[in-house]
Coordinates of N, CA and C in Angstrom, one line a residue:
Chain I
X13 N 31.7 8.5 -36.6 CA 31.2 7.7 -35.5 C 29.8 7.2 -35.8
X14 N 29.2 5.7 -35.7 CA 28.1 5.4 -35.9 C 27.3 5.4 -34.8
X15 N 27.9 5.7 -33.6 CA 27.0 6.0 -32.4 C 26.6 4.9 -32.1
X16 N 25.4 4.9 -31.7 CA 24.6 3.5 -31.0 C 23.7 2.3 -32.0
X17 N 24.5 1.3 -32.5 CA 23.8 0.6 -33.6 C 23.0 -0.5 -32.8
X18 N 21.9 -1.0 -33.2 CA 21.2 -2.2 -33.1 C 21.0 -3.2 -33.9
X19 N 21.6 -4.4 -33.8 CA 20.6 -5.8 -35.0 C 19.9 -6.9 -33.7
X20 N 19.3 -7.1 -34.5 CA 18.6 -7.2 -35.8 C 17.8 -5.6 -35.7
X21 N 17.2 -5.0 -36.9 CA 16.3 -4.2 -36.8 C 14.7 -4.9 -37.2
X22 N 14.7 -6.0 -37.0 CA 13.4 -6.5 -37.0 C 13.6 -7.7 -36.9
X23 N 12.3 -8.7 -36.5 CA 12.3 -9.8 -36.0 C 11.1 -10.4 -35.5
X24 N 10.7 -11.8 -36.2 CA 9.7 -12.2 -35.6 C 9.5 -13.9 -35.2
X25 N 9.2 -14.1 -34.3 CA 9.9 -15.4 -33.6 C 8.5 -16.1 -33.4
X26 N 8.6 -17.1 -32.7 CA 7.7 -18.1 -32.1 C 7.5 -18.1 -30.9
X27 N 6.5 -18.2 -30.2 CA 6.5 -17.9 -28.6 C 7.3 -19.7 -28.0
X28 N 8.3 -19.2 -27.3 CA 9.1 -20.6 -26.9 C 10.6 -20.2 -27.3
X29 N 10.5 -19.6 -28.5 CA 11.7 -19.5 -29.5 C 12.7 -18.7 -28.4
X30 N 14.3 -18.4 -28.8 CA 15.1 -17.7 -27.7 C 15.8 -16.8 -28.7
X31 N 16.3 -15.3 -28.5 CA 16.6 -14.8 -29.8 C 18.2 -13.4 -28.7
X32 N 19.1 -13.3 -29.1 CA 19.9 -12.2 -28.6 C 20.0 -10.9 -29.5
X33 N 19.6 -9.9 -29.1 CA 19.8 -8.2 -29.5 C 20.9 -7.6 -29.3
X34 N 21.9 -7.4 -29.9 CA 22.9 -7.2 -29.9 C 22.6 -5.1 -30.2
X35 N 23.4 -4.9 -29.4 CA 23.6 -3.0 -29.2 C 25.3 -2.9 -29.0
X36 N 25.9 -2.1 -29.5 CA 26.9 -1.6 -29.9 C 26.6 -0.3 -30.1
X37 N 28.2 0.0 -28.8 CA 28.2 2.0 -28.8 C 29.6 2.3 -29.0
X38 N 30.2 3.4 -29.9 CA 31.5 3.9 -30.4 C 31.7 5.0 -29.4
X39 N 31.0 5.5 -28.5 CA 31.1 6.6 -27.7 C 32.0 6.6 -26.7
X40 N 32.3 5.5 -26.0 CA 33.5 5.1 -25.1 C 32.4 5.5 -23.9
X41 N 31.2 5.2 -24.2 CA 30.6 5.8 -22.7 C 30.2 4.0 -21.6
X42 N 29.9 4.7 -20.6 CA 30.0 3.6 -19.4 C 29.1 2.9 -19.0
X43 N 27.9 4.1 -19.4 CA 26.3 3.3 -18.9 C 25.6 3.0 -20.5
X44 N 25.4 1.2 -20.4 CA 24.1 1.6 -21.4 C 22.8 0.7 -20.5
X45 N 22.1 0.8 -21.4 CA 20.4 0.3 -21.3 C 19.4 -0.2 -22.4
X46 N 18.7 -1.2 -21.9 CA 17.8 -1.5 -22.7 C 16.7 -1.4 -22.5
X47 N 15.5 -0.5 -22.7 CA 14.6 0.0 -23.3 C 13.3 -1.1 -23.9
X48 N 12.0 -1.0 -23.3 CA 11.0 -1.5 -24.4 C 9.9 -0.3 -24.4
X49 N 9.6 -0.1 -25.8 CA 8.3 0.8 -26.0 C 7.5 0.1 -26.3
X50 N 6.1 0.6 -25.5 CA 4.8 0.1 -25.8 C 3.9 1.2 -26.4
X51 N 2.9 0.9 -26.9 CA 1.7 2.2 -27.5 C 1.3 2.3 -26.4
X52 N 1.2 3.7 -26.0 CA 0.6 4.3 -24.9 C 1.5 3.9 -23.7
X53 N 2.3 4.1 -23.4 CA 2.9 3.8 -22.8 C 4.9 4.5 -23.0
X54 N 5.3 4.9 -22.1 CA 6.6 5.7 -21.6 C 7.6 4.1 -21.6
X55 N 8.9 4.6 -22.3 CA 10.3 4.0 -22.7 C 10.4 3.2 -21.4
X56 N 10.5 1.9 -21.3 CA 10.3 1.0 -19.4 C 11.8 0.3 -19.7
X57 N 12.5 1.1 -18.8 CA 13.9 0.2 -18.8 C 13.9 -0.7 -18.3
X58 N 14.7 -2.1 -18.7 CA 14.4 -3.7 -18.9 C 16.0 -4.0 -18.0
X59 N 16.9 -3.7 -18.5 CA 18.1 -4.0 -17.8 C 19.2 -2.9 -17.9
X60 N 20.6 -2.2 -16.8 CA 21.0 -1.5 -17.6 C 22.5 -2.1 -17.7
X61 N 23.7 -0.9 -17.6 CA 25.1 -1.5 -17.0 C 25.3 -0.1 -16.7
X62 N 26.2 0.1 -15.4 CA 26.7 1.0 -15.2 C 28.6 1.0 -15.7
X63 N 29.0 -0.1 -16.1 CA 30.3 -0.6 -16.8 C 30.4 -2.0 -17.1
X64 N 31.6 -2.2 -17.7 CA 31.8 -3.7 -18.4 C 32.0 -4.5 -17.3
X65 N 31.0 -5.8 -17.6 CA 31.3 -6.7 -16.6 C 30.3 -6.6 -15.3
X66 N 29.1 -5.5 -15.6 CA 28.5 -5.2 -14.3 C 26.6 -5.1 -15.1
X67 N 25.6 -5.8 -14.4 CA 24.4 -5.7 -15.0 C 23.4 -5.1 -13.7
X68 N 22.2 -4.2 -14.1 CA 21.1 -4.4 -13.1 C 20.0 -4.5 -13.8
X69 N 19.0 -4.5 -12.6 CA 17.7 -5.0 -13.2 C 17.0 -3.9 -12.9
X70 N 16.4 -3.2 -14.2 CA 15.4 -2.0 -14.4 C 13.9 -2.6 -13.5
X71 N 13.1 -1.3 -14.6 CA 11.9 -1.5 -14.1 C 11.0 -2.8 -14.8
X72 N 11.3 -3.7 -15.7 CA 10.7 -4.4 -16.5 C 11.6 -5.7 -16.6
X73 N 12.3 -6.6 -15.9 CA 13.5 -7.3 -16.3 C 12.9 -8.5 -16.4
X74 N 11.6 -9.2 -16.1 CA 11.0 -10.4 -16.2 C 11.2 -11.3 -17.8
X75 N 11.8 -12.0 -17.4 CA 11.8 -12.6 -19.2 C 13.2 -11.9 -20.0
X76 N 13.9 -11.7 -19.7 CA 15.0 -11.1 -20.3 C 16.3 -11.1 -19.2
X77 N 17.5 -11.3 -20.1 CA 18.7 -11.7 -19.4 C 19.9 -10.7 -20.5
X78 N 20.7 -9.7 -20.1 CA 22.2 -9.2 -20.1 C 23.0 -9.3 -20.0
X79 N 24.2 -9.1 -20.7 CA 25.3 -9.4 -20.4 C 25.8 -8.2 -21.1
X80 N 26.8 -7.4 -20.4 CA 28.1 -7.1 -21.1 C 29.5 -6.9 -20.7
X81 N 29.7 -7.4 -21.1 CA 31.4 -8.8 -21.1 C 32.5 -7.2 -22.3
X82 N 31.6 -6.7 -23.0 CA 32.9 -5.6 -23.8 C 32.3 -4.1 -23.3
X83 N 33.4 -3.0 -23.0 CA 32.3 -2.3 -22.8 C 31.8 -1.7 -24.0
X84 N 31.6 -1.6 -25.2 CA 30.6 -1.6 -26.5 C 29.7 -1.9 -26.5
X85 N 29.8 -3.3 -26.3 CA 28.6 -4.1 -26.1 C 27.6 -4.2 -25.2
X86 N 26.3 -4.1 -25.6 CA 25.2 -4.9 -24.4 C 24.2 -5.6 -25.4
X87 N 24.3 -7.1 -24.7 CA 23.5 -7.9 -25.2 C 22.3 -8.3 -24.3
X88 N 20.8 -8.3 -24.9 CA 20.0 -8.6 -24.5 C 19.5 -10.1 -25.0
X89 N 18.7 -10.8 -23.9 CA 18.7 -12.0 -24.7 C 16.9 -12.4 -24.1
X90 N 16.7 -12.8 -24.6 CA 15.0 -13.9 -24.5 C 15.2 -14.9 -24.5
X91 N 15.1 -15.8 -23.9 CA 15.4 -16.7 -23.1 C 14.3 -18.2 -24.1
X92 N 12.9 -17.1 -23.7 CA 12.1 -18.4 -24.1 C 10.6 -17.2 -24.2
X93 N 10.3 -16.7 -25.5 CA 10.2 -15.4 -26.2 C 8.4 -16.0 -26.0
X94 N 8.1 -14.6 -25.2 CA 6.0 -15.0 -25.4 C 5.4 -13.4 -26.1
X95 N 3.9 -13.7 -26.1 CA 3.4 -13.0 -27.1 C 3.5 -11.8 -26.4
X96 N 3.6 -11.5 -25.0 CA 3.9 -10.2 -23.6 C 5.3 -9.7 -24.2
X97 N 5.8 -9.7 -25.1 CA 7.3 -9.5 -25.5 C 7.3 -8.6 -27.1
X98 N 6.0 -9.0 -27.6 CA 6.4 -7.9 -28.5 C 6.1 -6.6 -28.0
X99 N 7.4 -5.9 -29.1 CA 7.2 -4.6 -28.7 C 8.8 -4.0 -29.4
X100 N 8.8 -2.6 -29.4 CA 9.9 -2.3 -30.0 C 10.8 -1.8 -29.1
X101 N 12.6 -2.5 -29.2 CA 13.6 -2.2 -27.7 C 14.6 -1.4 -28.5
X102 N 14.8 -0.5 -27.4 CA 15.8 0.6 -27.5 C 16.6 0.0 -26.7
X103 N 18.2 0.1 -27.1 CA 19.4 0.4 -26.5 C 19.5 2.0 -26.9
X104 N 20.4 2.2 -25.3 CA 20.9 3.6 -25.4 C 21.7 3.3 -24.4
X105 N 22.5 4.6 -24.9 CA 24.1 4.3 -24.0 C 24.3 6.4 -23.5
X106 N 24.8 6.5 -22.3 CA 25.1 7.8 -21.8 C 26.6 7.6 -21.6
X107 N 27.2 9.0 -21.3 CA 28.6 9.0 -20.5 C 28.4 9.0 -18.9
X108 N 27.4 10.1 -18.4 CA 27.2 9.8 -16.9 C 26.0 9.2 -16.3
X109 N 25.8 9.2 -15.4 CA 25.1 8.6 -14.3 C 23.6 9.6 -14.8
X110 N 22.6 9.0 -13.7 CA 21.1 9.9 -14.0 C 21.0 11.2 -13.2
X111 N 22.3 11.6 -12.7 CA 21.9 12.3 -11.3 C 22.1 13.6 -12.2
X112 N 22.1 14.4 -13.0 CA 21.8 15.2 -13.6 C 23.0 15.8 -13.8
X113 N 22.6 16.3 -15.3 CA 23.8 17.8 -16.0 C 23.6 16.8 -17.6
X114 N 24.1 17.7 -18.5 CA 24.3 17.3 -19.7 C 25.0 15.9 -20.4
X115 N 25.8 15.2 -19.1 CA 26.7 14.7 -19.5 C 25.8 13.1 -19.9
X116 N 24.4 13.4 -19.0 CA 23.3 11.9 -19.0 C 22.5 12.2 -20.0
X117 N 22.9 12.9 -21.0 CA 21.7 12.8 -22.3 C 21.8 11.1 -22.6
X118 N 21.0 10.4 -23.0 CA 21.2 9.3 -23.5 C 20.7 9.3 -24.9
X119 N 22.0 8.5 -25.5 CA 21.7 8.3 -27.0 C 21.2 7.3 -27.7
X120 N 20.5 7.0 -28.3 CA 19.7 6.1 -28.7 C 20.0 5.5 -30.0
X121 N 19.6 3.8 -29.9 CA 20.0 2.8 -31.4 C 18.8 3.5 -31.9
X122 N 18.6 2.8 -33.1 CA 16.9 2.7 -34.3 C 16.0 2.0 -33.4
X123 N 16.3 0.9 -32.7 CA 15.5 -0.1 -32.4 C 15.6 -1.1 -33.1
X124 N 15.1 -2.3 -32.3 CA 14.6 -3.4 -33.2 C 13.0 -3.9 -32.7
X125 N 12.2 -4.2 -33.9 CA 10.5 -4.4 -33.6 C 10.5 -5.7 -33.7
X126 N 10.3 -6.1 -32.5 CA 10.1 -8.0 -32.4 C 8.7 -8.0 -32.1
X127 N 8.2 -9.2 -33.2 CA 7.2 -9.3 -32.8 C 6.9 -11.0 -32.6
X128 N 6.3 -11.6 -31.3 CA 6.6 -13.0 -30.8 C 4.8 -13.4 -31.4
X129 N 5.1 -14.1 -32.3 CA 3.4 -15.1 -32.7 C 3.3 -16.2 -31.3
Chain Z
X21 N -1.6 6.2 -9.8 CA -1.1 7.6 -10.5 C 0.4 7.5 -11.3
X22 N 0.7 7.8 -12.2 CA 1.6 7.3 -13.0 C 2.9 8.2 -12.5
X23 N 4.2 7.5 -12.6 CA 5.2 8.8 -12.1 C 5.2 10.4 -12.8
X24 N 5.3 9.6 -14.2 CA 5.1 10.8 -14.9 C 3.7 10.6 -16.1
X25 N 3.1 12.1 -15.8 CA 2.2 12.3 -16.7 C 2.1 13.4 -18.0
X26 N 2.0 12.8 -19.0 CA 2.2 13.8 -20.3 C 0.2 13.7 -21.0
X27 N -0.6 14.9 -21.2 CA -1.6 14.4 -22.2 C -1.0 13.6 -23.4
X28 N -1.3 13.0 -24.0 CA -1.0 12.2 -25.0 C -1.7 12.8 -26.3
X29 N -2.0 13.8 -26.4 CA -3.0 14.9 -27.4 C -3.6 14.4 -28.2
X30 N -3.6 13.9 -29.7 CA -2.7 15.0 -30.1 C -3.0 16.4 -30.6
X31 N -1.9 16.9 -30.5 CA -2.0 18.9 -31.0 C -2.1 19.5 -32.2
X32 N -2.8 19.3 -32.4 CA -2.8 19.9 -34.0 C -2.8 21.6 -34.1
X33 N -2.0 22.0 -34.5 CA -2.0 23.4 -34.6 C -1.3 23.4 -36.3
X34 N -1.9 25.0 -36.5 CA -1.2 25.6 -38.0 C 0.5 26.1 -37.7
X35 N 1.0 26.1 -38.7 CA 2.7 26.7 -38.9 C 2.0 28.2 -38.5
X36 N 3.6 28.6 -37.6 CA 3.5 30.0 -36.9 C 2.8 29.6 -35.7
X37 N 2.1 29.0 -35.1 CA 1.9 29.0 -33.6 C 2.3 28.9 -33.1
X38 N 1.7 28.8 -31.8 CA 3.0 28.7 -30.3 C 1.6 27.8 -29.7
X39 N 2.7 26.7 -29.1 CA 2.1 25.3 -28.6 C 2.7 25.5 -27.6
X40 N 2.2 24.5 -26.5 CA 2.8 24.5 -25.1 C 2.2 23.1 -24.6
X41 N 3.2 22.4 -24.2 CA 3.2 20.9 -23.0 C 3.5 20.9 -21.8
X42 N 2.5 20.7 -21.1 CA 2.6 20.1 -20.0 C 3.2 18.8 -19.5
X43 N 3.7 18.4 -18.4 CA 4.4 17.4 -18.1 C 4.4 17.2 -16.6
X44 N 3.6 16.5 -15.8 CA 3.8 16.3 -14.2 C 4.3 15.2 -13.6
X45 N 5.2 15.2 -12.6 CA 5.9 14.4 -11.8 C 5.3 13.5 -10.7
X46 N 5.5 12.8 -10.1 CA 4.3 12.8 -8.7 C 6.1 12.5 -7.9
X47 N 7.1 11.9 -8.1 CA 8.3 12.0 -7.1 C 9.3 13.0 -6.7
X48 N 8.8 14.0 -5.9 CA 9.2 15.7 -5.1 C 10.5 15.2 -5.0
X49 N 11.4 14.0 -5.1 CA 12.9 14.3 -4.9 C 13.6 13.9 -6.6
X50 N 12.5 14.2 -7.4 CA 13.6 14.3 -8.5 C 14.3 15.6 -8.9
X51 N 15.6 15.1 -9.9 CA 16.6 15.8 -9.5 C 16.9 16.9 -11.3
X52 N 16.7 15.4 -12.1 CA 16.7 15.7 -13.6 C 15.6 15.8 -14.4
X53 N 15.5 16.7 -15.4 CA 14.6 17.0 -16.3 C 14.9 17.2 -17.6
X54 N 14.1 16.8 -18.6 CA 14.6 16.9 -20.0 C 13.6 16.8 -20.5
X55 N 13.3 17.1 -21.8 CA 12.2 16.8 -22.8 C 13.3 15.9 -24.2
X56 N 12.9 15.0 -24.9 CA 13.1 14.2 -25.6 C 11.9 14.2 -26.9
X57 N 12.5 14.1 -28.0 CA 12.0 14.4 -29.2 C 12.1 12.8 -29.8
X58 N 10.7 12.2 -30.6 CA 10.8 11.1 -31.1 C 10.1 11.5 -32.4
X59 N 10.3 11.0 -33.7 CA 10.0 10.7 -34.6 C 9.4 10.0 -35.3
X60 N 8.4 9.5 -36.2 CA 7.9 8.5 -35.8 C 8.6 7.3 -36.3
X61 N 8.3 5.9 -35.9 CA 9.4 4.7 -36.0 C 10.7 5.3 -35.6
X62 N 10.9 6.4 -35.1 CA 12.5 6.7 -34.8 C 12.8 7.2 -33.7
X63 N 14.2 6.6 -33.0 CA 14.3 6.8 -31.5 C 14.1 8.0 -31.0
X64 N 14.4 7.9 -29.7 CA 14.3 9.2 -28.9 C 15.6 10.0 -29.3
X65 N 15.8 11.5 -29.2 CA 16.5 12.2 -29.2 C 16.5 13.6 -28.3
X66 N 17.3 14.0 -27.5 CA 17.3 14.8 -26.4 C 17.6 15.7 -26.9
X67 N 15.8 16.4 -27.0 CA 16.1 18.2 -27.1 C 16.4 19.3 -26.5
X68 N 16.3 19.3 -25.3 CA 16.6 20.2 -24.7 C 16.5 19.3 -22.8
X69 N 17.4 19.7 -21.9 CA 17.7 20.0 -20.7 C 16.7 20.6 -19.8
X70 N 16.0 20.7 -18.8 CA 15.1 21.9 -18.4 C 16.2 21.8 -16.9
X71 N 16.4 23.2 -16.8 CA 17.1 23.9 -15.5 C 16.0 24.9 -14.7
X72 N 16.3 24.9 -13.2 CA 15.4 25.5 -12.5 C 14.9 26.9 -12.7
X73 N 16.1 27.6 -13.5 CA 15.5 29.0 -13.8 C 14.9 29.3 -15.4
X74 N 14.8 27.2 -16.0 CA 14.1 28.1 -17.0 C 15.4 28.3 -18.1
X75 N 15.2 27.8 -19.2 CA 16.0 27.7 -20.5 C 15.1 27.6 -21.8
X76 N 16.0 28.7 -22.8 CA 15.4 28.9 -24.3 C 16.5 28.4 -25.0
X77 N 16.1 27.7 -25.9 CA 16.9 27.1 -26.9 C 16.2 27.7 -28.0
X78 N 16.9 28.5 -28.9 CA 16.1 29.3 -30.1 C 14.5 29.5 -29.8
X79 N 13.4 28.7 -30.7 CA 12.2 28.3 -30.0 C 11.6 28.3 -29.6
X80 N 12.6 27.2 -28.6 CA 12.1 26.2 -27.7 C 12.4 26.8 -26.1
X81 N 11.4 26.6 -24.9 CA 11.2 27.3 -23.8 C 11.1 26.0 -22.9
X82 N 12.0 25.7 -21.6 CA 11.9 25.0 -21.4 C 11.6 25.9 -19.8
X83 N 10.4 25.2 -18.7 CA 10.6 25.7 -17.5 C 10.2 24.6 -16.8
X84 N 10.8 24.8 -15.3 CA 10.4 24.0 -14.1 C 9.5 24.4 -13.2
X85 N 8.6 23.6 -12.2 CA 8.2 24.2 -11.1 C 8.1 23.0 -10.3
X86 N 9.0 23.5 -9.7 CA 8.9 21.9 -8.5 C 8.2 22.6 -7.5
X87 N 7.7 23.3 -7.4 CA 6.3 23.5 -5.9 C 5.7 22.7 -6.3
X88 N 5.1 22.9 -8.0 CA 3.1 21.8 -8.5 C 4.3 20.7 -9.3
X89 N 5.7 20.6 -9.3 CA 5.9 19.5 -10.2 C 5.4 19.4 -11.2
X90 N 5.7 20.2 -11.9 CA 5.3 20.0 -13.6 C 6.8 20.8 -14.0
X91 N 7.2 20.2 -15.3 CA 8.0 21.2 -16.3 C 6.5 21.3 -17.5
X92 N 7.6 22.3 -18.5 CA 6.6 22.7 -19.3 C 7.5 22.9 -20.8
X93 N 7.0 22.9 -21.8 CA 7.6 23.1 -23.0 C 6.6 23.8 -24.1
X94 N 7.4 25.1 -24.6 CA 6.8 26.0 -25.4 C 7.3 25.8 -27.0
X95 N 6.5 26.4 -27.7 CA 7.4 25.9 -28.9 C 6.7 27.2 -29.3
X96 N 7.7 28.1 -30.0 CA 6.8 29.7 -30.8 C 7.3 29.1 -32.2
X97 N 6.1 29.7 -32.9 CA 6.9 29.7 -34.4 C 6.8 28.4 -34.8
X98 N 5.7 27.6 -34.8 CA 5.8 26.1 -35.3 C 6.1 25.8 -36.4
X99 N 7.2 25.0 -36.9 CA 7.0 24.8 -38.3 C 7.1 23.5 -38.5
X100 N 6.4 23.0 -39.7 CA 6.2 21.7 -40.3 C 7.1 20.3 -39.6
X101 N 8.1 20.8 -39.5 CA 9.4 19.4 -38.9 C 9.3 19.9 -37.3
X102 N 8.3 20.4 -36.9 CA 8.3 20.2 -35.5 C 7.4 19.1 -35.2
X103 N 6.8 18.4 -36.4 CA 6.0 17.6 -36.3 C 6.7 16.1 -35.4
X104 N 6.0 15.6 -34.2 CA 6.7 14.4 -33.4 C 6.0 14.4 -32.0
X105 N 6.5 13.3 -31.5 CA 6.5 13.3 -30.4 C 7.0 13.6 -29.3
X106 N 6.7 14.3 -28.4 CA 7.7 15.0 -27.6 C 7.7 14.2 -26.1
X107 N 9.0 13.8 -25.7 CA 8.6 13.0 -24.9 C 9.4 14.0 -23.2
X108 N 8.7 13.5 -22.0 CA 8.9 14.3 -20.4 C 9.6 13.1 -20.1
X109 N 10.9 12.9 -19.8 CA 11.8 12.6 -18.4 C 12.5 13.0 -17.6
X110 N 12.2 12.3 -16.2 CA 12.1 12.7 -15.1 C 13.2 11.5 -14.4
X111 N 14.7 12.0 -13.9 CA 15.3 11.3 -13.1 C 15.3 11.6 -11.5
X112 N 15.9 10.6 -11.2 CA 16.4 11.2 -9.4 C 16.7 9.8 -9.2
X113 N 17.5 10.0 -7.5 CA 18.9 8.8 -7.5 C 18.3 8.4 -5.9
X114 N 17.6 7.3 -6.0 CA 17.2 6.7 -4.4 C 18.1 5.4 -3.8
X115 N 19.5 5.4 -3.6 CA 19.9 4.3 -3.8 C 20.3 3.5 -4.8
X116 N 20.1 3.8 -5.7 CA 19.7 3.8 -7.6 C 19.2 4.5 -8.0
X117 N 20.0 4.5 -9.2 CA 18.8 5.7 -10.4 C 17.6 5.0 -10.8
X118 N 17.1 6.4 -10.8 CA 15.3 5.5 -12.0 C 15.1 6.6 -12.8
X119 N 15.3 6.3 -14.2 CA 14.6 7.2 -14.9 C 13.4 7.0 -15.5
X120 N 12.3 8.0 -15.6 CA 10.8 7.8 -15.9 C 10.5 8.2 -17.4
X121 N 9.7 8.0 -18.0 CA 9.7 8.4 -19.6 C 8.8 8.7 -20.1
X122 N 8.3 9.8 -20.0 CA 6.1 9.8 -20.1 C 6.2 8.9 -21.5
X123 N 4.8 8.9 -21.4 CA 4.6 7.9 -23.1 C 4.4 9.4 -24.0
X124 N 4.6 10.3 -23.5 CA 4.7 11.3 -24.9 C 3.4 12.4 -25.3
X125 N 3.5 13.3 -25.7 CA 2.9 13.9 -26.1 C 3.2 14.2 -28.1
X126 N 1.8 13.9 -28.8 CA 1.9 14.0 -29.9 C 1.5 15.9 -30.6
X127 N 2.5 15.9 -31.7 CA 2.3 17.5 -32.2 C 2.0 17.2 -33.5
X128 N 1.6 17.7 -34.4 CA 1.1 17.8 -36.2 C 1.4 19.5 -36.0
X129 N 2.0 19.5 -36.8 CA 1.8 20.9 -37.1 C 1.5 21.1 -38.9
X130 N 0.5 21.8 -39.1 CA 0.0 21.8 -40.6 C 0.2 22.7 -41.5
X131 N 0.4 23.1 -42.6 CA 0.8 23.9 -43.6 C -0.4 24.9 -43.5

């Protein structure tokens, strides 16, 4: 199993430019999420899914748009990419909900480090 | 005041010590706790669960106290690949979940 993959794993764009982050999970699990890390600064979820076909909006969702249409998939997209956007995003995908027990470990891609000039 | 608070250290201690993290909450209705292990350039990984009475994973010592809202994380016997970041999340379900993610506490541990 390759677990939680991310592409691109790096990337550097134009501010204006629009770019999609593609996450892919083999886990058959129900929730994933997208993630941005900053220096100094704690994992700020951006959008999540609680299943295929269903999106919300985290703590950070300004400038960013999801979709996931398979459930494998969650695609994050930038619309129209500013210098407020670099930073490195985690997908992660769980089997249950946040309300606690083992089953909400959340597994985590590599990341991909975008960085918007 | 940030939901969750981790010192950001970092800890430098020798191999063979015993280290310990603090981690405080400011939201009294969360429900979940974990500590999370990062690498550097490399994602998060969930090391251990924290339960109300308190869990050892070889180690690693994981405790709660929801009176002052802090968990806490001990580490005996440090060795070299403990070296990372250790990161405090804190869930709970208001209508929605929110999970919180300190920015981390940094460890070195040195030969």
């Amino acid at each position: 199993n390759a677990g939680v993959t991310q592409t691109p794993k790096f990337r550097v764009l134009k501010t204006g430019q629009s770019m999609t982050l593609l996450c892919a999970q083999d886990m058959n699990h129900e929730y994933m999420y997208w993630y941005r890390q900053d220096p100094g600064m704690g994992l700020r979820l951006i959008h999540y899914s609680v299943g295929e076909g269903t999106t919300a909006k985290g703590e950070v969702p300004d400038g960013y748009n999801v979709s996931r249409l398979k459930k494998q998939n969650f695609l994050l997209g930038l619309e129209s990419a500013a210098p407020s956007q670099t930073s490195v995003y985690f997908c992660a995908s769980s089997y249950g909900g946040l309300a606690g027990g083992p089953s909400n470990e959340q597994f985590f891609g590599p990341g991909t480090r975008l960085t918007v000039l | 005041r940030k939901e969750v608070e981790q010192d950001p250290g970092p800890f430098n201690v020798p191999e063979g010590a015993t280290v310990a993290f603090n981690c405080t909450y400011s939201n009294s209705a969360s429900q979940s706790f974990f500590w999370y292990r990062q690498d550097c350039r490399k994602e998060p990984k969930l090391l251990m669960s924290v339960y109300s009475s308190g869990n050892e994973d070889g180690r690693f010592t994981a405790q709660l106290n929801r009176a002052s809202q802090y968990i806490s994380l001990l580490i005996r016997d440090s060795k070299l690949s403990d070296s990372a970041t250790y990161l405090c999340v804190v869930s709970f379900y208001t209508g929605g979940f929110k999970t919180i993610f300190g920015a981390g506490t940094r460890l070195f541990v040195k030969a």
